Coordinates of C-alpha atoms in Angstrom, one line a residue:
M653 CA 8.9 38.7 57.6
R654 CA 10.0 35.6 60.1
V655 CA 12.5 38.4 62.1
L656 CA 9.3 40.9 62.4
L657 CA 7.7 37.4 63.0
A658 CA 9.6 35.8 65.8
F659 CA 10.2 40.5 67.7
F660 CA 6.2 40.9 67.2
E661 CA 2.9 39.3 67.6
P662 CA 1.1 39.2 64.8
F663 CA -1.7 40.8 66.4
I664 CA 0.8 43.9 66.6
L665 CA 1.9 44.0 63.6
M666 CA -1.7 44.3 62.3
L667 CA -2.5 46.3 64.1
L668 CA 0.4 49.1 63.2
G669 CA -0.4 48.4 59.7
T670 CA -3.7 49.9 59.8
V671 CA -2.1 52.9 61.4
L672 CA 0.2 52.6 58.0
V673 CA -2.9 52.3 56.3
A674 CA -4.4 55.0 57.6
T675 CA -1.9 57.2 57.7
L676 CA -0.7 57.7 54.4
L677 CA -4.4 56.9 52.7
P678 CA -6.8 58.4 55.2
A679 CA -10.6 58.4 54.2
Q680 CA -12.0 60.9 52.2
G681 CA -15.3 62.4 50.8
Q682 CA -18.7 60.2 51.5
W683 CA -16.4 58.0 52.8
R684 CA -15.7 59.4 55.4
G685 CA -18.8 60.2 57.1
V686 CA -19.4 55.2 56.5
F687 CA -15.3 54.8 58.1
D688 CA -16.5 56.9 61.0
L689 CA -19.9 55.9 61.5
L690 CA -17.9 51.5 61.4
A691 CA -15.0 53.0 63.7
D692 CA -17.8 53.5 65.9
I693 CA -19.7 50.5 66.0
A694 CA -16.3 48.6 66.8
I695 CA -15.2 50.9 69.6
V696 CA -18.9 50.1 71.1
L697 CA -19.0 46.1 70.0
L698 CA -15.5 46.2 71.9
F699 CA -16.5 47.7 74.9
F700 CA -19.4 46.0 75.1
L701 CA -18.0 41.6 74.2
H702 CA -15.2 42.7 77.1
G703 CA -17.9 44.5 79.4
A704 CA -20.4 40.8 79.0
K705 CA -17.2 39.2 79.0
L706 CA -18.2 36.0 76.4
S707 CA -16.3 33.1 75.3
R708 CA -15.7 33.1 71.4
Q709 CA -17.7 30.3 71.3
A710 CA -20.2 32.2 72.6
I711 CA -19.6 35.5 70.4
V712 CA -19.3 32.7 67.4

């Protein structure tokens, strides 16, 4: 684990881990709609906060 952290930032490792989990365990059934909605909300918030250029302190 230390070797990976030496080469990659923790954010990149978490991003790759998320993609791996989503690939191996995709949302199915009634939960698919819930996760689709949550993903859309997260994307909207990401673009809104980036566009508003709020500081992290202002967001918290």
